[in-house]
CSV table of C-alpha atoms and ligand atoms in Angstrom, one decimal:
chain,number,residue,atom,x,y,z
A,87,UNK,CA,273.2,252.6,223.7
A,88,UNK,CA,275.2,254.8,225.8
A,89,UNK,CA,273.9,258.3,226.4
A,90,UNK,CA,277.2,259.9,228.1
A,91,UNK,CA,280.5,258.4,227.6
A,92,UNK,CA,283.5,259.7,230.1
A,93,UNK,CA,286.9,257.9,228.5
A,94,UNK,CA,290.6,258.4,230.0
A,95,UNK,CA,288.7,262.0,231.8
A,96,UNK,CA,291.0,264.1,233.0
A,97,UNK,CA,290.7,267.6,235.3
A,98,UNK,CA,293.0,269.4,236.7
A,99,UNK,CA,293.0,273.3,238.6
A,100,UNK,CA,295.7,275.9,238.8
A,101,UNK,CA,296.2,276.7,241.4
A,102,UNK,CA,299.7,278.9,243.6
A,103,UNK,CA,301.3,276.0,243.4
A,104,UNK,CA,300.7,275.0,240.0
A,105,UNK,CA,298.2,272.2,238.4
A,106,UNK,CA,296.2,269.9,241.3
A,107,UNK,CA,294.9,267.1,239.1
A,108,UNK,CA,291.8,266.3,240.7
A,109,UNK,CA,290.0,263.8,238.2
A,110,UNK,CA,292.4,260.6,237.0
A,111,UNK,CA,291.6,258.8,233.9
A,112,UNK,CA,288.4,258.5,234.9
A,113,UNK,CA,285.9,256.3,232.7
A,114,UNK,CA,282.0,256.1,232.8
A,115,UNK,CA,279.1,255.3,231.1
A,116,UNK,CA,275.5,256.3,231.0
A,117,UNK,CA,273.2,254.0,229.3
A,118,UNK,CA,270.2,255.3,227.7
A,119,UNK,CA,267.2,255.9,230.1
A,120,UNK,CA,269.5,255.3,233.0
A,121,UNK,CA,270.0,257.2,236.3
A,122,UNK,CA,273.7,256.7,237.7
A,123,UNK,CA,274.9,258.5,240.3
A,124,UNK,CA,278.6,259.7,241.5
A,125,UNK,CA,278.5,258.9,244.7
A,126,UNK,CA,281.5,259.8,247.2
A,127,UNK,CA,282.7,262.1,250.1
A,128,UNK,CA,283.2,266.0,249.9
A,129,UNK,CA,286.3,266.8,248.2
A,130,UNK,CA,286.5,263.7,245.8
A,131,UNK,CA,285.7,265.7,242.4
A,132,UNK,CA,282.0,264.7,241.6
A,133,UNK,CA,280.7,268.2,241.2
A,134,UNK,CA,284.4,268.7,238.7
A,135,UNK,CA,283.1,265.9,237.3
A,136,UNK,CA,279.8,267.6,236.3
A,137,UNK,CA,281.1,271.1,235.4
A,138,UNK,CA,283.8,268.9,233.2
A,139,UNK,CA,280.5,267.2,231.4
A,140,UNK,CA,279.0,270.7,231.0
A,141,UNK,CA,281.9,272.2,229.4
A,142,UNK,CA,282.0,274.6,232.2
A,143,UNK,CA,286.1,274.3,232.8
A,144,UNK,CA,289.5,274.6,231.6
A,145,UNK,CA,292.2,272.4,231.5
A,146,UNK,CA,290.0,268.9,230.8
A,147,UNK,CA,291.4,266.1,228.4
A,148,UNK,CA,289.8,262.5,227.2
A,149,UNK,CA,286.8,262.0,225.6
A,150,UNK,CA,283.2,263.1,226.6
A,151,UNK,CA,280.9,261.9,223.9
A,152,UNK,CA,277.1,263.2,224.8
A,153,UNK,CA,274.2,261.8,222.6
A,154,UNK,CA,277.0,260.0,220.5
A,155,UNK,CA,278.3,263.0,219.8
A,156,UNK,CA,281.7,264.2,220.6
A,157,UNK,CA,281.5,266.8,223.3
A,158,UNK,CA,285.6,266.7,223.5
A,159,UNK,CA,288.1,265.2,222.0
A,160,UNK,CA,289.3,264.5,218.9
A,161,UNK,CA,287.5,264.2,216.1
A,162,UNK,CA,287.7,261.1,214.0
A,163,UNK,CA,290.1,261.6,211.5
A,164,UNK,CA,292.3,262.4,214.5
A,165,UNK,CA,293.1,266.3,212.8
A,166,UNK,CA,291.0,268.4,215.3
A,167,UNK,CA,290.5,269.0,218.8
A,168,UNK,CA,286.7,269.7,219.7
A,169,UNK,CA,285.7,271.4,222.6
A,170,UNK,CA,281.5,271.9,222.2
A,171,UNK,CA,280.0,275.0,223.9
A,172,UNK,CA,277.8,274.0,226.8
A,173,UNK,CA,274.8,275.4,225.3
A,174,UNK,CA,275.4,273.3,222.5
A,175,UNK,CA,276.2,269.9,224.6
A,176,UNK,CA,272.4,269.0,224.7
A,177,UNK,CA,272.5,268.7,228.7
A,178,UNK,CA,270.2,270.4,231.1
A,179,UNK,CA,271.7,271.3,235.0
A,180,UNK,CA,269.6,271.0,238.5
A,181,UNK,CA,271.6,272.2,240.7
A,182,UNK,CA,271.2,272.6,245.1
A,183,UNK,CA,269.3,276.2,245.1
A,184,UNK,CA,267.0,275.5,242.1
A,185,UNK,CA,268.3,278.6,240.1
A,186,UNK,CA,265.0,280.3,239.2
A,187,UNK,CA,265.3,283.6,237.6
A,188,UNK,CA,263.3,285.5,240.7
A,189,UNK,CA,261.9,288.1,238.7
A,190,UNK,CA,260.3,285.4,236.0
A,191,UNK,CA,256.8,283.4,237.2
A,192,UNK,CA,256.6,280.4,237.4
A,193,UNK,CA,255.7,279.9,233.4
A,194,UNK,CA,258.1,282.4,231.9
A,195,UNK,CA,261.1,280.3,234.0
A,196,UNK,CA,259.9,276.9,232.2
A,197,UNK,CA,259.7,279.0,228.7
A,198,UNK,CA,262.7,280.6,229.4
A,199,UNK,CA,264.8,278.3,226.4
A,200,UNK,CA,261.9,278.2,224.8
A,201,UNK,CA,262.3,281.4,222.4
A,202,UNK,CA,262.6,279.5,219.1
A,203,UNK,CA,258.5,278.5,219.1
A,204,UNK,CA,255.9,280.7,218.2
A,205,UNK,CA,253.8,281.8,221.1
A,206,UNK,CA,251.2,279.3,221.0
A,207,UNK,CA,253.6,276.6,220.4
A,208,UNK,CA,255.1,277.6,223.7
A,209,UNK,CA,252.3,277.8,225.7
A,210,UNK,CA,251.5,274.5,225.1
A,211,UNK,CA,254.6,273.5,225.5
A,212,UNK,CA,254.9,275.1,229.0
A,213,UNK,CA,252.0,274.1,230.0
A,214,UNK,CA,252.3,270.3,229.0
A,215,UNK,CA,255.6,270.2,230.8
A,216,UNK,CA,253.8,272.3,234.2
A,217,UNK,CA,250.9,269.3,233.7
A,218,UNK,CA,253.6,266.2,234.2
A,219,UNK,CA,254.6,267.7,237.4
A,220,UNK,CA,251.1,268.8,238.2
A,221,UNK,CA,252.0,272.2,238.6
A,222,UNK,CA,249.7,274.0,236.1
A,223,UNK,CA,247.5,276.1,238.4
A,224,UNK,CA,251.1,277.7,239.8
A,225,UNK,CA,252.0,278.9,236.1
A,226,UNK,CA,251.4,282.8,237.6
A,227,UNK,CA,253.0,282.6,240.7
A,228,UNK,CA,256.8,283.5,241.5
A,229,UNK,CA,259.5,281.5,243.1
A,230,UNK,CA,259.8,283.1,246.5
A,231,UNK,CA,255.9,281.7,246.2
A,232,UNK,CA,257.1,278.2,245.9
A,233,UNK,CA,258.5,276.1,248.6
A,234,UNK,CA,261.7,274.6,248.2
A,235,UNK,CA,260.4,271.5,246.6
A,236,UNK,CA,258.3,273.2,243.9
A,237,UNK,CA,261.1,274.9,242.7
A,238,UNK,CA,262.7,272.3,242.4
A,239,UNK,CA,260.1,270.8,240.4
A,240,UNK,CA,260.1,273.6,238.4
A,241,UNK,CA,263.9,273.9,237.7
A,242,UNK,CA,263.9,270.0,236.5
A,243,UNK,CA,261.5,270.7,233.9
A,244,UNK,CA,262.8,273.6,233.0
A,245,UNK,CA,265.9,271.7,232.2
A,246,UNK,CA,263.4,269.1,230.0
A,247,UNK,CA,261.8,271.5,228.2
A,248,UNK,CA,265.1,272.3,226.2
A,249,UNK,CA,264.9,268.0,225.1
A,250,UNK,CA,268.6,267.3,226.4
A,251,UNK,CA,270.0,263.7,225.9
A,252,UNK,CA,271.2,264.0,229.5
A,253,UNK,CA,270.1,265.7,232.9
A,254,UNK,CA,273.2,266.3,235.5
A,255,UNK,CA,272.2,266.3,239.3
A,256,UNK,CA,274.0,268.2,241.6
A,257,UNK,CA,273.3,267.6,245.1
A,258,UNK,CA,269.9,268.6,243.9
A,259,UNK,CA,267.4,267.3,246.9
A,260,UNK,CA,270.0,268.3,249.5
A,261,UNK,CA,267.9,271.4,250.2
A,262,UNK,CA,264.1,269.9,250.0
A,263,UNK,CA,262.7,269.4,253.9
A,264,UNK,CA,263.6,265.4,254.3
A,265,UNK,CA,260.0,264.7,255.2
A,266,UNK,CA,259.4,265.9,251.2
A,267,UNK,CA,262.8,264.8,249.6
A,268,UNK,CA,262.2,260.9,249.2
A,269,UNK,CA,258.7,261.8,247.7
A,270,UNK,CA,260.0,264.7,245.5
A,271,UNK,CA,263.1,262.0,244.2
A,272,UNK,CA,260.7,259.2,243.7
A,273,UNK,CA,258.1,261.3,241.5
A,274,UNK,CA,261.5,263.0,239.6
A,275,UNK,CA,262.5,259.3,238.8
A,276,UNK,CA,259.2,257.9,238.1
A,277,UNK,CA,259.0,261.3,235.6
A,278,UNK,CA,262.2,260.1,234.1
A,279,UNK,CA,261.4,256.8,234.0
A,280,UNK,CA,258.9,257.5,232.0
A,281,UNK,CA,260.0,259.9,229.4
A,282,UNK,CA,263.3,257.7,229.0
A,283,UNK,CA,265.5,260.5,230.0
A,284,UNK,CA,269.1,259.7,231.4
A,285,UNK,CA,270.5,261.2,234.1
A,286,UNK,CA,273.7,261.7,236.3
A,287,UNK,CA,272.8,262.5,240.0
A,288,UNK,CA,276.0,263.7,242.2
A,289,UNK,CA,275.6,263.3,245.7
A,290,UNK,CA,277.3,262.2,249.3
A,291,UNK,CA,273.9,261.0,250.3
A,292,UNK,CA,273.7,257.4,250.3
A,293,UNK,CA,270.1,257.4,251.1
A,294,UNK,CA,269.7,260.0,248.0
A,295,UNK,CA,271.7,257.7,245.9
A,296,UNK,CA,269.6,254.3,246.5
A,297,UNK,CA,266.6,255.9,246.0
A,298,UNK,CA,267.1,257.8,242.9
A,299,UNK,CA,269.4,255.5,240.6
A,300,UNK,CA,269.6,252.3,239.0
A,301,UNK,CA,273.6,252.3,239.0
A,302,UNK,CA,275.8,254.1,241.3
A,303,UNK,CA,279.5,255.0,240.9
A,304,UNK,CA,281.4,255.7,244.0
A,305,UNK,CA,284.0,258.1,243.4
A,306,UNK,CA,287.2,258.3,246.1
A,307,UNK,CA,289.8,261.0,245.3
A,308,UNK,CA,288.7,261.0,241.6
A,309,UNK,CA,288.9,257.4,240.7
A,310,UNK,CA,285.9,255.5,240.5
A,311,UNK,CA,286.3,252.6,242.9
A,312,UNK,CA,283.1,250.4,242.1
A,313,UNK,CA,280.0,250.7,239.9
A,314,UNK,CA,277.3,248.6,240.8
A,315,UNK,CA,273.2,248.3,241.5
A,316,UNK,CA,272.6,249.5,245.0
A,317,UNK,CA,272.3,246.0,246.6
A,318,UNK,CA,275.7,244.8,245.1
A,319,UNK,CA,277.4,247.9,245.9
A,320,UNK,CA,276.4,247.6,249.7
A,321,UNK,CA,276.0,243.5,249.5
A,322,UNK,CA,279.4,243.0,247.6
A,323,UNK,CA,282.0,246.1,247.9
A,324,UNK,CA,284.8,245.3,246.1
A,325,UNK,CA,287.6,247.5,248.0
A,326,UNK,CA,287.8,248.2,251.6
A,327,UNK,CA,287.1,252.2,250.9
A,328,UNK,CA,283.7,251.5,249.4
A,329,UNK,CA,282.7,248.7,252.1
A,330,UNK,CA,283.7,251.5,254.7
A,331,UNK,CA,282.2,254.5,253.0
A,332,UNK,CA,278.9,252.5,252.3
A,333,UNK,CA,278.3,251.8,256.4
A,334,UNK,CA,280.0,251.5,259.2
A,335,UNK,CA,281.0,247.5,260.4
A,336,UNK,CA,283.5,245.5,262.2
A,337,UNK,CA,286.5,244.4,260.2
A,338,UNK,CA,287.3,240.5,262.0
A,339,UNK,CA,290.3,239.0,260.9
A,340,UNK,CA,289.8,235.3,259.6
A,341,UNK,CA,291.8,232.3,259.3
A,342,UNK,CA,290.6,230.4,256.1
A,343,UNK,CA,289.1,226.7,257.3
A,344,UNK,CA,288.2,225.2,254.0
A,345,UNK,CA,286.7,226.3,250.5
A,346,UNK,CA,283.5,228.6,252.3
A,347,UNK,CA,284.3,228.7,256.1
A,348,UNK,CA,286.3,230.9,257.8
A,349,UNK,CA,287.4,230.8,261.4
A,350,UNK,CA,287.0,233.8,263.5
A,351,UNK,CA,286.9,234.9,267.3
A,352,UNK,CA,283.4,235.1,267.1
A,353,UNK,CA,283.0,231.5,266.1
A,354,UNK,CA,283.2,229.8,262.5
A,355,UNK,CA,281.4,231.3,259.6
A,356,UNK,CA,280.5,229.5,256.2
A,357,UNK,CA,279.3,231.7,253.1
A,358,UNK,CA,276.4,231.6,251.3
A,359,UNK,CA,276.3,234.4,249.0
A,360,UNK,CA,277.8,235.1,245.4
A,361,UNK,CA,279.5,231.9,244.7
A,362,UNK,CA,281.6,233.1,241.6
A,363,UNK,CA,282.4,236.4,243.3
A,364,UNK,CA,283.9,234.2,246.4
A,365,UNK,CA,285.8,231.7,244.2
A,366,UNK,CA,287.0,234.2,242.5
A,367,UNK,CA,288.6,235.2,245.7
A,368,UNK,CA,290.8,232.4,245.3
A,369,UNK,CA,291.1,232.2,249.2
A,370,UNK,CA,294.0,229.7,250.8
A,371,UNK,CA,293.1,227.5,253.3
A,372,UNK,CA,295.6,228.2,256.5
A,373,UNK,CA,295.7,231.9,255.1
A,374,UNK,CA,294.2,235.4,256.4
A,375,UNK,CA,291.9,237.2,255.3
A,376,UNK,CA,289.6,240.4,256.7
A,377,UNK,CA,286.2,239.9,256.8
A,378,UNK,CA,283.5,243.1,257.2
A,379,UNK,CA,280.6,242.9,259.1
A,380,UNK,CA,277.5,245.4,259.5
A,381,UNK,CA,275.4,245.9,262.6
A,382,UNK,CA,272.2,244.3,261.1
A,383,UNK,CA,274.4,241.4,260.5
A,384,UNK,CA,275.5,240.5,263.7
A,385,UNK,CA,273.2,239.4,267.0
A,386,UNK,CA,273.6,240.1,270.7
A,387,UNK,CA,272.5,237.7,273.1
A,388,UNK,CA,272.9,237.9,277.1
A,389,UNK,CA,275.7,236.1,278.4
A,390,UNK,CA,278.2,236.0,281.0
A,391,UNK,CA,280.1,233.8,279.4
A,392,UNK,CA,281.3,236.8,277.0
A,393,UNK,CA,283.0,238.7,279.0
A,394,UNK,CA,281.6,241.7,276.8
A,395,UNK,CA,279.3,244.6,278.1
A,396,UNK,CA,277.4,247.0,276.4
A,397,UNK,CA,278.6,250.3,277.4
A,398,UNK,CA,276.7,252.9,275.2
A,399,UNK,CA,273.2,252.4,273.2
A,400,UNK,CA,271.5,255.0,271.1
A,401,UNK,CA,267.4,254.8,270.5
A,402,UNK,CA,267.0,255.1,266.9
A,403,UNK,CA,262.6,254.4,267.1
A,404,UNK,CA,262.7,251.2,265.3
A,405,UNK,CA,265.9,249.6,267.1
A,406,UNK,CA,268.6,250.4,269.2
A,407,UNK,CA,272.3,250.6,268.2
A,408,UNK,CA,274.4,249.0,271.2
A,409,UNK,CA,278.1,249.6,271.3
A,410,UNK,CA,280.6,247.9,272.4
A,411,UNK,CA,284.2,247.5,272.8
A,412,UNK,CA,285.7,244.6,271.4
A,413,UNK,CA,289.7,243.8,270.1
A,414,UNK,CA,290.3,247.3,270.2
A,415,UNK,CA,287.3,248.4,268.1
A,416,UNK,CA,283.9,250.3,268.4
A,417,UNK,CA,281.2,247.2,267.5
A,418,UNK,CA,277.6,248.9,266.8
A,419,UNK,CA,274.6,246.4,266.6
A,420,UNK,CA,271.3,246.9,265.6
A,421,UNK,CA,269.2,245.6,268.2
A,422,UNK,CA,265.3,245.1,269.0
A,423,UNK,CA,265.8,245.5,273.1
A,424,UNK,CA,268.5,247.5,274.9
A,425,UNK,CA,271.3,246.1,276.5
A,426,UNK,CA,272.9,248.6,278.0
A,427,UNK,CA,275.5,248.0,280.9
A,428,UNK,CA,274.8,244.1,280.7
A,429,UNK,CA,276.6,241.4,279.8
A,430,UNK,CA,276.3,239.4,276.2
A,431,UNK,CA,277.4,238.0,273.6
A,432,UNK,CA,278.4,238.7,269.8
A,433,UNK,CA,277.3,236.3,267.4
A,434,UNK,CA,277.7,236.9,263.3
A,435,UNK,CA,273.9,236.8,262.0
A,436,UNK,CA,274.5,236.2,258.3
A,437,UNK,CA,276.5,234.1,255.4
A,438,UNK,CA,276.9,236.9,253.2
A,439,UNK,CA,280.1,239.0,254.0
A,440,UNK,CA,282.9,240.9,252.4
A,441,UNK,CA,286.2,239.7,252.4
A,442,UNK,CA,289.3,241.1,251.4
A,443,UNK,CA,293.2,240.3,251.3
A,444,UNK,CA,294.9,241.1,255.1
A,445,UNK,CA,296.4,244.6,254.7
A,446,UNK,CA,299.8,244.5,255.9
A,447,UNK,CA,300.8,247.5,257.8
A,448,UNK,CA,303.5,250.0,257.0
A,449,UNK,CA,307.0,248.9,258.3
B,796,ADP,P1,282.8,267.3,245.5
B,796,ADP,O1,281.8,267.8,244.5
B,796,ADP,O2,283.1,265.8,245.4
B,796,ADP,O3,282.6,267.7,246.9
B,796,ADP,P2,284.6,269.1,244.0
B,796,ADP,O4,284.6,268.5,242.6
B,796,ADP,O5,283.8,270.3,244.3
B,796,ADP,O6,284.3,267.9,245.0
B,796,ADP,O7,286.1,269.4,244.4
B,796,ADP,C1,287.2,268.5,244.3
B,796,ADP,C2,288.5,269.1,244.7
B,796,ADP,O8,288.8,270.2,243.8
B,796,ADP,C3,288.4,269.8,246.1
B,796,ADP,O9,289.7,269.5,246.7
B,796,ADP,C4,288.3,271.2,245.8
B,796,ADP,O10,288.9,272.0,246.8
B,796,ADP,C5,289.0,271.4,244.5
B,796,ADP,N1,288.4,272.5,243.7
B,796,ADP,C6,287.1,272.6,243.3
B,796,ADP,N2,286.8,273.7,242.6
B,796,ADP,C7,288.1,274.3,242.4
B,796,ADP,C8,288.5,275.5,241.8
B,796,ADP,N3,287.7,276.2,241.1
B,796,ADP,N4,289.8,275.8,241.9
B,796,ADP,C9,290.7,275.0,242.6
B,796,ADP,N5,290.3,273.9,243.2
B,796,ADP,C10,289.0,273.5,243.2
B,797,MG,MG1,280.1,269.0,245.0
């Protein structure tokens, strides 16, 4: 069952010059218990995308349905527009600065949308919520108190205590030291996990994203261009934007040898990864296609048969990335030695690659 449903989602923002439309027809789904995030560069409309969900702006049309119930839209009968306050959408917000009331400790944040219960019922309620996040012996202390990740902690379940159907992530571990963040994000999703609460993380941190959710949506001026599991997204990009945006690689233009080999300048290459997804592909022997390659996928070996030298290198602790410059582009490899200033060869290191229709340039 789908907790959040996003159907024919648009945004737009006045603005001097009139309306910028900034979200297009977008469509998404959250399943229950699932962590998808909106994954894309500065600019693209994820955090409009939140803010839409939350009911926090004007001038949004389509259907959100939260909880299968209709957030906005039109109802049923087709007679009335709804428009649901936020506090009534059933959604709790993390945002990047935690957002603790400063003056409230630690306790009387979490209770904070807790006034309905009687005292006691609070208490306990606080205090089972502080316990899953093992933060019970901090109940008296204030934010300033707290570092960074500990409020963070504490503005998460301060968002559960309320029971929403959904929790929306905005860029919410962008401010936690990185030495903590991948610890804080996996305890957040084991909580979740656990609890079978759904959640929409917004980031630009791929890192973030892969470690946090099952599904992620990569969103490019406010179209989604793929959803997918982390491994297919990065294994299996379907348009050139998210193959780019998910790593940087060498784009090799191919000539098509039979039904799974390709001939490039760096040798032939046959493929051995999805088989559907490459028949699919429907590729025509004697055509061209553009193939991309990552660093980890291709090998350097010393030659001076290659006339190719490695001009630049970079020490990254557990390999080195060699550059060089090769049919007019930049070619980084992940390396285990350093090459620097000698002579070797390219060699493609894997059968799994992305390939897409030759681009034809503007006339
Ligand atoms: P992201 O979160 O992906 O970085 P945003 O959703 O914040 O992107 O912004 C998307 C676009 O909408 C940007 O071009 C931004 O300048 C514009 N924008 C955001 N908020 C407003 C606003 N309140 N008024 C006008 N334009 C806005
Ligand atoms: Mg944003």
């Amino acid at each position: 069952m789908s907790v959040l449903s996003l159907s024919k989602l648009n945004v737009s923002y006045k603005s001097s010059q009139g309306k910028i439309q900034i979200i297009d027809e977008l469509e998404l789904q959250v399943n229950s218990g699932e962590i998808v995030a909106l994954f894309g560069p500065s600019g693209g409309g994820k955090s409009t995308v939140l803010k839409a969900i939350a009911g926090l702006l004007d001038n949004v049309s389509g259907d959100i349905i939260i909880g299968g119930k209709q957030a906005l839209g039109i109802n049923s009968r087709g007679n009335t527009s709804i428009n649901i306050a936020t506090e009534d959408r059933k959604i709790g917000l993390i945002f990047q600065d935690y957002a603790l009331f400063p003056h409230l400790t630690v306790a009387q944040n979490v209770a904070f949308g807790l006034d309905k219960l009687s005292r006691s019922a609070r208490k306990a309620k606080v205090d089972s919520l502080l316990e899953l996040i093992k933060m019970v012996e901090y109940s008296d202390r204030y934010p300033h108190e707290l570092s960074g990740g500990q409020q963070q902690r504490i503005a998460i379940v301060r968002a559960l205590a309320c029971e929403p159907e959904l929790l929306l992530f905005d860029e919410s571990f962008s401010n936690i030291d990185p030495q903590f963040r991948f610890e804080l994000i996996s305890d957040i999703r084991a909580l979740l996990k656990q609890h079978n609460i759904a959640a929409l993380f917004v980031t630009h941190n791929q890192d973030e994203a892969f470690a946090f959710c099952d599904r992620i949506a990569v969103l490019n001026k406010g179209k989604i261009e793929q959803i997918d599991c982390p491994e297919r997204l990065f294994n299996y990009p379907q348009t050139r934007f998210v193959a780019e945006f998910l790593g940087q690689g060498l784009w090799l233009r191919c000539k098509v040898a039979s039904a799974n080999v390709l001939l490039s300048e760096l040798g032939e290459i046959s493929y051995a990864g999805d088989k559907d997804l490459f028949s699919s592909m429907s590729l025509k022997v004697e055509g061209e296609v553009d193939v991309y390659i990552r660093p980890h996928q291709l090998k350097l070996t010393l030659s001076n048969d290659f006339p190719i030298v490695v001009t630049n290198e970079r020490f990254a602790g557990e390999f080195y990335e060699s550059q060089v410059q090769w049919l007019g582009q930049v070619i980084v490899v992940k390396t285990q030695n350093s090459f620097l200033n000698q002579s070797v060869k390219i060699e493609i290191n894997t059968a799994v690659w992305s390939v897409f229709p030759v681009v034809k340039s503007p006339i």
